[in-house]
Coordinates of N, CA and C and ligand atoms in Angstrom, one line a residue:
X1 N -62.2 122.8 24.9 CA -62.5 122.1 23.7 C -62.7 120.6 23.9
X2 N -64.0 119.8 23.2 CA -64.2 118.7 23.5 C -63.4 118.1 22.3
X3 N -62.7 117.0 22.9 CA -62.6 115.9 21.7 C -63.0 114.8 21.7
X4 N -63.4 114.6 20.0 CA -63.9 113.0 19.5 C -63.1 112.7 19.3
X5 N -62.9 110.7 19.3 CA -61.6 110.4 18.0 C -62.3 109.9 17.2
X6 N -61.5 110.2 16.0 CA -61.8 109.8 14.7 C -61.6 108.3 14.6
X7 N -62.0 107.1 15.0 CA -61.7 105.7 14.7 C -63.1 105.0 14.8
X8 N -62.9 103.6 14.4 CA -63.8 102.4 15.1 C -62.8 101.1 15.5
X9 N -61.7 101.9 16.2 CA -60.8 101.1 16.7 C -61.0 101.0 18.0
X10 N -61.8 100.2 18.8 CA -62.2 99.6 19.9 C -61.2 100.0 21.0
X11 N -59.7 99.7 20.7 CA -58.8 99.6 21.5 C -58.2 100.6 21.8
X12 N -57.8 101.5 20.6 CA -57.5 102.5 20.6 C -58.0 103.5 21.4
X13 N -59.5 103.3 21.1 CA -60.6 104.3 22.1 C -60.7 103.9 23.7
X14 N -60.6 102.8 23.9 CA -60.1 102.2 25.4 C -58.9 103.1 25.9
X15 N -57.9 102.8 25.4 CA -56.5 103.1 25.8 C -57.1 105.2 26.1
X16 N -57.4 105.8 25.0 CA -57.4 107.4 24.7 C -58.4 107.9 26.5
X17 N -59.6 106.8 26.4 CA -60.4 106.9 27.2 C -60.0 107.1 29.0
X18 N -59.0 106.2 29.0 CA -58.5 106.0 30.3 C -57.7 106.9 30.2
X19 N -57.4 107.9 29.8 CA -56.6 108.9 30.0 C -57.4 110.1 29.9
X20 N -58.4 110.3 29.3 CA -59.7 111.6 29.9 C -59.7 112.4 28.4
X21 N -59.1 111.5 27.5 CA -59.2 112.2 26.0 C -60.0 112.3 25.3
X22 N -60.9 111.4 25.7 CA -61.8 111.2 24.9 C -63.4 111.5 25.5
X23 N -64.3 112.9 24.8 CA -65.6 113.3 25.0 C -66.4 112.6 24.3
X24 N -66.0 111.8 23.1 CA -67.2 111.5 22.0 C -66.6 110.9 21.0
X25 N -66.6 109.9 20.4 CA -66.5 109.4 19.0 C -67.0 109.7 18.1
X26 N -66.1 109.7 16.8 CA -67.1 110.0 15.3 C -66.7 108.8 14.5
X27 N -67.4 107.8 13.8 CA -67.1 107.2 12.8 C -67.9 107.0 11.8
X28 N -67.2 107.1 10.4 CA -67.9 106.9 9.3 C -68.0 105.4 8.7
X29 N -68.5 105.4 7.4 CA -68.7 104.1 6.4 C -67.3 103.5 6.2
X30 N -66.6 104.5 6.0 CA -64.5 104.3 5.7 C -64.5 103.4 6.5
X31 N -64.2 104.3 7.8 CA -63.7 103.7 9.2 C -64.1 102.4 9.7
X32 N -65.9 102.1 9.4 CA -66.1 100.9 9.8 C -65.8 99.7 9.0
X33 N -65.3 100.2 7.5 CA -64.6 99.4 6.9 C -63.1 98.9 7.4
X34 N -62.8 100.1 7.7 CA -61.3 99.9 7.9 C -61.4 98.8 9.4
X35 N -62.2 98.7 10.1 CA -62.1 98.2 11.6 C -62.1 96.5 11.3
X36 N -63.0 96.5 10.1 CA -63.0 95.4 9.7 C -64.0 94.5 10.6
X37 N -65.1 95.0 11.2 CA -66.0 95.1 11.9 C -67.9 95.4 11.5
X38 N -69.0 94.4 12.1 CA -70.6 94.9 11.9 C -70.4 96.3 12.1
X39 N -71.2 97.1 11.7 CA -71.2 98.4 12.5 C -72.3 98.2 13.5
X40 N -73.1 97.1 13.7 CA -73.7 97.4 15.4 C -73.2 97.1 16.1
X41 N -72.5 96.3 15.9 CA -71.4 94.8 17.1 C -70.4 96.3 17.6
X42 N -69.7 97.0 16.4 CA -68.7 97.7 17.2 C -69.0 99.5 17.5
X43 N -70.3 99.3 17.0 CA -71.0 101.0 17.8 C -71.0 100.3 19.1
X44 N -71.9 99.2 19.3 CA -72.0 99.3 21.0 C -70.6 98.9 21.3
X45 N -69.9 98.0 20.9 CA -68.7 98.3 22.0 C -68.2 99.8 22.5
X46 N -68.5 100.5 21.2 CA -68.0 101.6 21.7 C -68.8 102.7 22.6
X47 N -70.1 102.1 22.8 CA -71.1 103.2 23.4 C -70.8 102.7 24.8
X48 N -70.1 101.5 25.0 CA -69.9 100.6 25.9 C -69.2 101.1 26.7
X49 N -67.8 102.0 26.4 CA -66.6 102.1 26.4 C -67.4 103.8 27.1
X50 N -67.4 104.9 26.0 CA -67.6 106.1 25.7 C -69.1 106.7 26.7
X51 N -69.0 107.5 27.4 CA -70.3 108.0 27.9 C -71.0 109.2 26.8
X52 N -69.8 109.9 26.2 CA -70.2 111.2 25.4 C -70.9 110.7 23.7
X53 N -71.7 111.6 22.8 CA -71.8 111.0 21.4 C -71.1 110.5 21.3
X54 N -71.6 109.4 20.4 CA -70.8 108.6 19.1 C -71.6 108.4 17.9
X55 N -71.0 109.1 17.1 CA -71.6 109.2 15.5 C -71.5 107.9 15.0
X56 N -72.7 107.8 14.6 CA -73.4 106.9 13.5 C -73.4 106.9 12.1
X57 N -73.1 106.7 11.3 CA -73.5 107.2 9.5 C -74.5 106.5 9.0
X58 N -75.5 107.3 8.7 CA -76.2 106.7 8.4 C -76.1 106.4 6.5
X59 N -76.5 105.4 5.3 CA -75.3 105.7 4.5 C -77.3 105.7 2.9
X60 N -78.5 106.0 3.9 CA -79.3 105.8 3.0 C -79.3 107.4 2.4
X61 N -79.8 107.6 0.8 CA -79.4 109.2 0.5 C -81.0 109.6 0.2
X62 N -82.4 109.2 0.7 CA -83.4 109.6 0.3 C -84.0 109.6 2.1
X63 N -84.5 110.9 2.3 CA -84.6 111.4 3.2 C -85.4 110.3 4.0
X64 N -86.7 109.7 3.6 CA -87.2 109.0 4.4 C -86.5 107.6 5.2
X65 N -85.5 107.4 3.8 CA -84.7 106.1 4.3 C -84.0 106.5 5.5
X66 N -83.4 107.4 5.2 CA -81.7 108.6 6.2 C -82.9 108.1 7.8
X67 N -84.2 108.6 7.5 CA -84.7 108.6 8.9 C -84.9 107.5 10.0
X68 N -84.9 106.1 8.9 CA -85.7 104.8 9.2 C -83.9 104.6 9.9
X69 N -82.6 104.7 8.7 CA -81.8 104.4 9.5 C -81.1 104.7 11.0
X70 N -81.2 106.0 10.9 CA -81.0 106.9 11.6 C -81.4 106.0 13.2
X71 N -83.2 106.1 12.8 CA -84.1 105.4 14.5 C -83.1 104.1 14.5
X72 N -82.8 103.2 13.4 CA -82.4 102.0 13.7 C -81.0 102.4 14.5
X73 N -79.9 103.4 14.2 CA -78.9 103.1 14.7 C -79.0 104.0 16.4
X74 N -80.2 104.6 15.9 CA -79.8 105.2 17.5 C -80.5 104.3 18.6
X75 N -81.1 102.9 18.0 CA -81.5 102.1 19.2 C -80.1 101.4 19.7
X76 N -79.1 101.5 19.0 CA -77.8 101.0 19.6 C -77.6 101.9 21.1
X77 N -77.5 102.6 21.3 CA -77.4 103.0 22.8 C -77.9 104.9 22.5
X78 N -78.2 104.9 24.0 CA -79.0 106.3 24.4 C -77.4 107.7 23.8
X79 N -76.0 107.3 23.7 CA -75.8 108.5 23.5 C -75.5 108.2 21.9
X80 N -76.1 107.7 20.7 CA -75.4 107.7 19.6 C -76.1 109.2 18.7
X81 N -75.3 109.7 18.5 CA -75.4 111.0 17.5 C -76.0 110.5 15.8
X82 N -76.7 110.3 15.7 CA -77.0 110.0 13.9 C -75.9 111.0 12.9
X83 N -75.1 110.0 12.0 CA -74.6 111.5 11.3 C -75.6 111.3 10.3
X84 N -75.5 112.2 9.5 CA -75.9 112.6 8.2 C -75.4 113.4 7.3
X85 N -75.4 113.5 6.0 CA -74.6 114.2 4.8 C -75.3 115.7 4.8
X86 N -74.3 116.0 4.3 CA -75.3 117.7 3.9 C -75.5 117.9 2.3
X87 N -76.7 117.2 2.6 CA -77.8 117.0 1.6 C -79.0 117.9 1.8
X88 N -79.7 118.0 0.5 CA -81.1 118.7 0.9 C -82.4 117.6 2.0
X89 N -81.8 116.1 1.3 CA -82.2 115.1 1.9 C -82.0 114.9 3.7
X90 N -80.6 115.3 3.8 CA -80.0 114.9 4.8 C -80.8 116.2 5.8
X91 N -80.7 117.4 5.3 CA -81.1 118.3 6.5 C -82.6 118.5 6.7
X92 N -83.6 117.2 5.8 CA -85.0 117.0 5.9 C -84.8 115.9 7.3
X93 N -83.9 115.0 7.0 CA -83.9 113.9 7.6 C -83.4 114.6 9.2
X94 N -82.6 115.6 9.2 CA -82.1 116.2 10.4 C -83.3 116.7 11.2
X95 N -83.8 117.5 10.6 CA -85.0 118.4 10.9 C -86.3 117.5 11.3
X96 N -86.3 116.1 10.9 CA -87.7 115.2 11.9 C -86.6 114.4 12.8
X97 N -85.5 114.0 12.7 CA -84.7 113.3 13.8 C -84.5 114.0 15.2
X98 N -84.3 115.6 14.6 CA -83.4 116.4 15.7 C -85.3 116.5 16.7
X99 N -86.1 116.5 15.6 CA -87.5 117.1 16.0 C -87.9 116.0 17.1
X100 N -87.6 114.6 17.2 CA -87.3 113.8 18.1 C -86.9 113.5 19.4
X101 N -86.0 114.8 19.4 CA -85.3 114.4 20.6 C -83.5 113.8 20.2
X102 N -83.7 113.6 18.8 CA -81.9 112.5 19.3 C -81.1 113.5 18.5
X103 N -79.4 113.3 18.9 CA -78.3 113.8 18.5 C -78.3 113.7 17.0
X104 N -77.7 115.0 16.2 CA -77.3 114.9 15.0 C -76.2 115.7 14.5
X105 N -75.4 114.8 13.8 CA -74.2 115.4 13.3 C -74.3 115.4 12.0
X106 N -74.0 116.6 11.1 CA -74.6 117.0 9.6 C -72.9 117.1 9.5
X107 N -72.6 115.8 8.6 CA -71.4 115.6 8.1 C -71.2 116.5 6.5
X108 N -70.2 116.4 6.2 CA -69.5 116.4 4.9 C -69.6 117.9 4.6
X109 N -69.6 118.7 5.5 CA -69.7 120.0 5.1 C -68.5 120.6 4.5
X110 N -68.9 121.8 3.6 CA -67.8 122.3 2.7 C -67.5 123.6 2.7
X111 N -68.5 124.5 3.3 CA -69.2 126.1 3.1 C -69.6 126.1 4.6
X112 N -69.4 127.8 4.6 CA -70.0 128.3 5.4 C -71.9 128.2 5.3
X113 N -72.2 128.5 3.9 CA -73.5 128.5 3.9 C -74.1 127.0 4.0
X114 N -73.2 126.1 4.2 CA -73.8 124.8 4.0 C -74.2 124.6 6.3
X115 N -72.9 125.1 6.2 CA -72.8 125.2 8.2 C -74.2 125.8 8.3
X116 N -74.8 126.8 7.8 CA -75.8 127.7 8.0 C -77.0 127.5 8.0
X117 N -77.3 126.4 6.9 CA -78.8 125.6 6.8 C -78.4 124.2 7.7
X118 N -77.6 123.8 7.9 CA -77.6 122.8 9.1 C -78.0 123.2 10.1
X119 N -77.4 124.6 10.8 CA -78.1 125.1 12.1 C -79.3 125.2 11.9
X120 N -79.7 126.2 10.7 CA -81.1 126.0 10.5 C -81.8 124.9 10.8
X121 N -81.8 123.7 10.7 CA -82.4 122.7 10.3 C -82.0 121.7 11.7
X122 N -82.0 122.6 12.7 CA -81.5 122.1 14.2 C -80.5 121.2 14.3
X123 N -79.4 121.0 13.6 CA -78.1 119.7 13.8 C -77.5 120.2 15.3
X124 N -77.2 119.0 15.8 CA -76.5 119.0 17.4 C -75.1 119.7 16.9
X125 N -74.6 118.6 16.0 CA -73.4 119.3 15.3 C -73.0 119.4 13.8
X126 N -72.2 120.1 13.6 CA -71.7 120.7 12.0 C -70.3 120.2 12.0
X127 N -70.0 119.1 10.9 CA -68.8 118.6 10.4 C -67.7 119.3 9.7
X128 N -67.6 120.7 10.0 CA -66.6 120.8 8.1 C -65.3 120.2 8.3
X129 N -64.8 119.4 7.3 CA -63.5 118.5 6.9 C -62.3 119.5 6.3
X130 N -61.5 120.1 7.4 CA -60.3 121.1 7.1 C -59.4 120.4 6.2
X131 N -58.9 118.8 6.3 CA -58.1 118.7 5.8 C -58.5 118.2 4.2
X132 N -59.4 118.0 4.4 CA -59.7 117.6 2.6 C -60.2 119.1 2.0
X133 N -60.4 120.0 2.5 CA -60.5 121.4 1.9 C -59.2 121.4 1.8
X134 N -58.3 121.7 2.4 CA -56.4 121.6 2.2 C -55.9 120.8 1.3
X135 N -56.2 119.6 0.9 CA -56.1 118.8 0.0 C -56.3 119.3 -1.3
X136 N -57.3 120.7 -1.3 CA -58.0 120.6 -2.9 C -57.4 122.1 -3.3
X137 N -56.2 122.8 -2.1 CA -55.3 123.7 -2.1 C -56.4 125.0 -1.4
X138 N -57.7 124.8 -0.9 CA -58.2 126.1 -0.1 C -57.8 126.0 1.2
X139 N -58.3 126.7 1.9 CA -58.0 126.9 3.8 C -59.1 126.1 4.3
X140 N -59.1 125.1 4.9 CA -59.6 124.5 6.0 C -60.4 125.4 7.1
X141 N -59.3 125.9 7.7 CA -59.0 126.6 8.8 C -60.4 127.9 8.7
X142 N -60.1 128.4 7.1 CA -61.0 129.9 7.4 C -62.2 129.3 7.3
X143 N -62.7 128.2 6.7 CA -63.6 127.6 7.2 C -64.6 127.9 8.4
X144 N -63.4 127.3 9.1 CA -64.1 126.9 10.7 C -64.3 128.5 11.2
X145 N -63.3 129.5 10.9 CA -63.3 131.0 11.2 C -64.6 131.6 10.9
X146 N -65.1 131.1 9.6 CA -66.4 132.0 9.2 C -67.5 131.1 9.8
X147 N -67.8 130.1 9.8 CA -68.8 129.3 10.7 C -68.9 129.9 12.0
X148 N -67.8 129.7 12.4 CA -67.8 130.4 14.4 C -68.1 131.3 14.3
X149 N -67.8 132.9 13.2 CA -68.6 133.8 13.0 C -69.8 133.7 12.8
X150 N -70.3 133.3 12.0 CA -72.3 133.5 11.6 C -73.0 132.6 13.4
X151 N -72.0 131.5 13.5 CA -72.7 130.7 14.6 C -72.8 131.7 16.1
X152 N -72.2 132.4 16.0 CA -72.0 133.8 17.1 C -72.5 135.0 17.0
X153 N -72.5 135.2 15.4 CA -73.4 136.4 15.3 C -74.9 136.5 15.2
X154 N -75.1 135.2 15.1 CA -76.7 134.8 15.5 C -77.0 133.7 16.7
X155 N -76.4 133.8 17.5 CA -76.5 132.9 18.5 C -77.1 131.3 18.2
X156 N -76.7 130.7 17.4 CA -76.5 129.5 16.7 C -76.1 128.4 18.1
X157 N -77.0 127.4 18.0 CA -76.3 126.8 19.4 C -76.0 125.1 18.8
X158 N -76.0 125.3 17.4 CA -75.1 124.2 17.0 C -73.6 123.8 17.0
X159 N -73.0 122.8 17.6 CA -71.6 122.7 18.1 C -70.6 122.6 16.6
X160 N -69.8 123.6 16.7 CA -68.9 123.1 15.0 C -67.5 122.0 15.8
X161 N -67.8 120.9 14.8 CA -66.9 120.0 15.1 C -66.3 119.7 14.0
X162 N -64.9 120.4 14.3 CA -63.5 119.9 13.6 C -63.3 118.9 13.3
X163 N -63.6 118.6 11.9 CA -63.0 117.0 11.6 C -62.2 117.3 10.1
X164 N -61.8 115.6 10.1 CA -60.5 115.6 8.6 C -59.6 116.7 9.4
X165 N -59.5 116.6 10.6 CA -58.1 116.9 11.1 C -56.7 115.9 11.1
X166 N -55.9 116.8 10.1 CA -54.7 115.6 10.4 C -53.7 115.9 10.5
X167 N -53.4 116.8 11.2 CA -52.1 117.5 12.1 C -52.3 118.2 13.3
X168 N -51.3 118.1 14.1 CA -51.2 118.9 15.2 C -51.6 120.0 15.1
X169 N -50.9 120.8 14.1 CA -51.5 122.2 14.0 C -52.8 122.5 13.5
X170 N -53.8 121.6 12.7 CA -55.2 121.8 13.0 C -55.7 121.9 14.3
X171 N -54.9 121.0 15.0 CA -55.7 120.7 16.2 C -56.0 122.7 16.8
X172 N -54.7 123.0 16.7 CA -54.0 123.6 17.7 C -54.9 125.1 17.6
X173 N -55.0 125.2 15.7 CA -55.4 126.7 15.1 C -57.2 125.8 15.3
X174 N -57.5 125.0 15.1 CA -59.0 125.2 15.6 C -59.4 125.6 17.0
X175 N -58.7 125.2 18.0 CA -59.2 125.5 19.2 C -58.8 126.9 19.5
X176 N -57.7 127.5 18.9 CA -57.5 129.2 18.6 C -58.8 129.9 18.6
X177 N -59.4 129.2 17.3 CA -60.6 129.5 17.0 C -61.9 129.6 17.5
X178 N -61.8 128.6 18.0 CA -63.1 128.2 19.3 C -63.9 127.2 18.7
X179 N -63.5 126.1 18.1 CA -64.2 125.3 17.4 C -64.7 124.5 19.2
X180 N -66.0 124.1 18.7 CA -66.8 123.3 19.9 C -66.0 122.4 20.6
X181 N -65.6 121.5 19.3 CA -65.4 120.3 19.5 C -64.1 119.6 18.2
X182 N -63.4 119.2 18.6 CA -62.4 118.5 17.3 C -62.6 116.8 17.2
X183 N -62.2 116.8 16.3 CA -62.2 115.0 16.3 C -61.3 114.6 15.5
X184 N -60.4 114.1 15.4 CA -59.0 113.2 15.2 C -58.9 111.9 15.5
X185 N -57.7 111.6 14.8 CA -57.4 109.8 14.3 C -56.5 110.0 16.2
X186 N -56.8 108.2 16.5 CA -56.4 108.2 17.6 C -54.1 108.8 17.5
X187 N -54.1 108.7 16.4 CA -52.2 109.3 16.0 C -52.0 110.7 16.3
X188 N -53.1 111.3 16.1 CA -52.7 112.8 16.3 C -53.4 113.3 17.5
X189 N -54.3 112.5 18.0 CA -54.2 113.2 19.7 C -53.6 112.7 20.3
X190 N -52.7 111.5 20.1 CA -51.2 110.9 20.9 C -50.2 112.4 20.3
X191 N -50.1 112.5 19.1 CA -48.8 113.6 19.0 C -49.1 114.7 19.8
X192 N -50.8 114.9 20.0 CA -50.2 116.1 20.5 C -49.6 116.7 22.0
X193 N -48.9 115.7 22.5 CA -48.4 115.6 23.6 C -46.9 115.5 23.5
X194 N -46.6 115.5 21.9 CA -44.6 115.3 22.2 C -44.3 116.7 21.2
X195 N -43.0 117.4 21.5 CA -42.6 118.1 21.3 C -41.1 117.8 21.6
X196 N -39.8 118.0 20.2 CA -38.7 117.7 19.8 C -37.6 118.5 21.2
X197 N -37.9 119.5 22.0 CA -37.7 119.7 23.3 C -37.6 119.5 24.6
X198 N -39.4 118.7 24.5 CA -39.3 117.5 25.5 C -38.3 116.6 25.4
X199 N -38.3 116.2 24.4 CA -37.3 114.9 24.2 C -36.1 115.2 24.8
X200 N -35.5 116.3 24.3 CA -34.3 116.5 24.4 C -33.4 117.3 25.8
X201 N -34.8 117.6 26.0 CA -34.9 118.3 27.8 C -34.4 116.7 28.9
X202 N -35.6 116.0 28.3 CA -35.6 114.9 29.4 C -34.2 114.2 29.4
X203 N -33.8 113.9 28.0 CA -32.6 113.1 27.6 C -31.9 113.7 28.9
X204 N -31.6 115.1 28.5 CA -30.0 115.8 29.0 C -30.3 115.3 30.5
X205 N -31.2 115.5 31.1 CA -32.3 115.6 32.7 C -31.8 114.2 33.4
X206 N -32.0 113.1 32.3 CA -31.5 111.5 32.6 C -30.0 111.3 33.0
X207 N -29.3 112.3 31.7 CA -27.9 111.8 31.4 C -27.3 112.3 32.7
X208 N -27.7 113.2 33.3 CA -27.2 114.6 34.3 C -27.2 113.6 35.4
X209 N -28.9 112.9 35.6 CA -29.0 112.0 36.8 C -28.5 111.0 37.4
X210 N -28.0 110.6 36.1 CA -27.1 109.3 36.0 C -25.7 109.2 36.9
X211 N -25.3 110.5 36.5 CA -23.9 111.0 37.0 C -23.9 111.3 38.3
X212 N -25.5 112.0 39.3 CA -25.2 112.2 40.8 C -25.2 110.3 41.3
X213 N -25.2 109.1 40.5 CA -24.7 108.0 41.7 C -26.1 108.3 42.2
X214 N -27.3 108.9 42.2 CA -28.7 108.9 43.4 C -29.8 108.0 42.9
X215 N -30.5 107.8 43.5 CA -32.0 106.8 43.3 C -33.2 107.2 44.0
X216 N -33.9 107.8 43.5 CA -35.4 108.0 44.4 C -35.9 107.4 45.1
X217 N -36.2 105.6 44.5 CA -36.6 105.0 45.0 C -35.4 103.8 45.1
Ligands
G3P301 O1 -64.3 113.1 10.7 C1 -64.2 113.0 9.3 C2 -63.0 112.3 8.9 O2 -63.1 111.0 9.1 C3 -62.5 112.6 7.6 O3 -61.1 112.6 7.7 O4 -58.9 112.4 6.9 O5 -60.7 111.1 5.8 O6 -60.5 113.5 5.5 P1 -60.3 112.4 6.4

């Protein structure tokens, strides 16, 4: 399973990077709010940083605009993925971008059948957002289940990328699944490396070592 992180936190993606966590970035309109940052100034730091996609948003909603933005942001560097909404606009705009040659990521998906005219419409990748489906009291999860099904029962070679992941256990039950690719806030691909056992394994492991009086080094 590849993972993006969910940020336009520069440092954050440094730090994830040097540890081999990081395949690709995804950031939206939010995020580059939240960074508090141009969005060209901190795409390319991050194309800087990152060898794999990094999602772009593009934020025009009439197809020819989506396009114009689109070329502009993918002159920021050779791997930026254009996202786009899943719109009737957006999967026109997908369908001459993808026709191009460059990466596209068909955000804000909600449906299986919305997953379905994305592939259609050649997207590199398909966004659906598990946890804001969770939020509105449906399954996230079966989501990504019936996507991975149609995308396999028709040999679909669009990548489904897990996003609005925000727990461990999304992480855990999408890659059960066989989602392509996940993408997460840099918080929850740090958790998912601790477990209330570790902790308490190592603790006792310390206390124990303390007592043989020995030193490795
Ligand atoms: O990748 C999409 C993601 O940014 C949305 O996450 O937590 O805002 O639903 P969230």
């Amino acid at each position: 399973m590849k993972f993006f992180v969910d940020t336009a936190d520069v440092q954050a993606i440094a730090e994830l990077n040097d540890l081999g966590m990081v395949d690709g970035v995804t950031t939206n309109p939010s995020l580059i709010l939240k960074s508090g940052r141009d969005i060209v100034e901190v795409t390319k730091e991050i194309c800087d940083i990152v060898s794999g996609p990094v999602s772009a948003e593009v934020v025009a909603t009439k197809a020819e605009d989506m396009i114009a933005e689109g070329r502009r942001l993918a002159e920021i560097a050779p791997n930026i993925a254009i996202k786009l909404p899943l719109t009737w606009d957006g999967l026109k705009a997908c369908k001459v971008l993808t026709g191009e040659g460059r990466m596209v990521n068909v955000t804000l998906c909600f449906s299986a059948n919305q997953a379905l005219v994305a592939a259609k419409a050649g997207a590199s990748f398909i966004s659906p957002f598990i946890g804001r489906l969770d939020d509105i009291n449906l399954d996230g999860m079966e989501l990504i289940r019936d996507i991975r099904q149609i995308y396999d029962n028709y040999g679909f070679e669009t990548e489904i990328l897990a996003a609005s992941i925000r727990t461990v256990n999304h992480a855990a039950q999408a890659a059960l699944i066989g989602a392509d690719v996940m993408t997460a806030p840099p918080e929850v691909i740090r958790k998912l490396a601790s477990h209330p056992l570790t902790d308490a394994g190592l603790a006792q492991f310390l206390k124990d070592w303390e007592k043989t009086g020995q030193k490795i080094l």
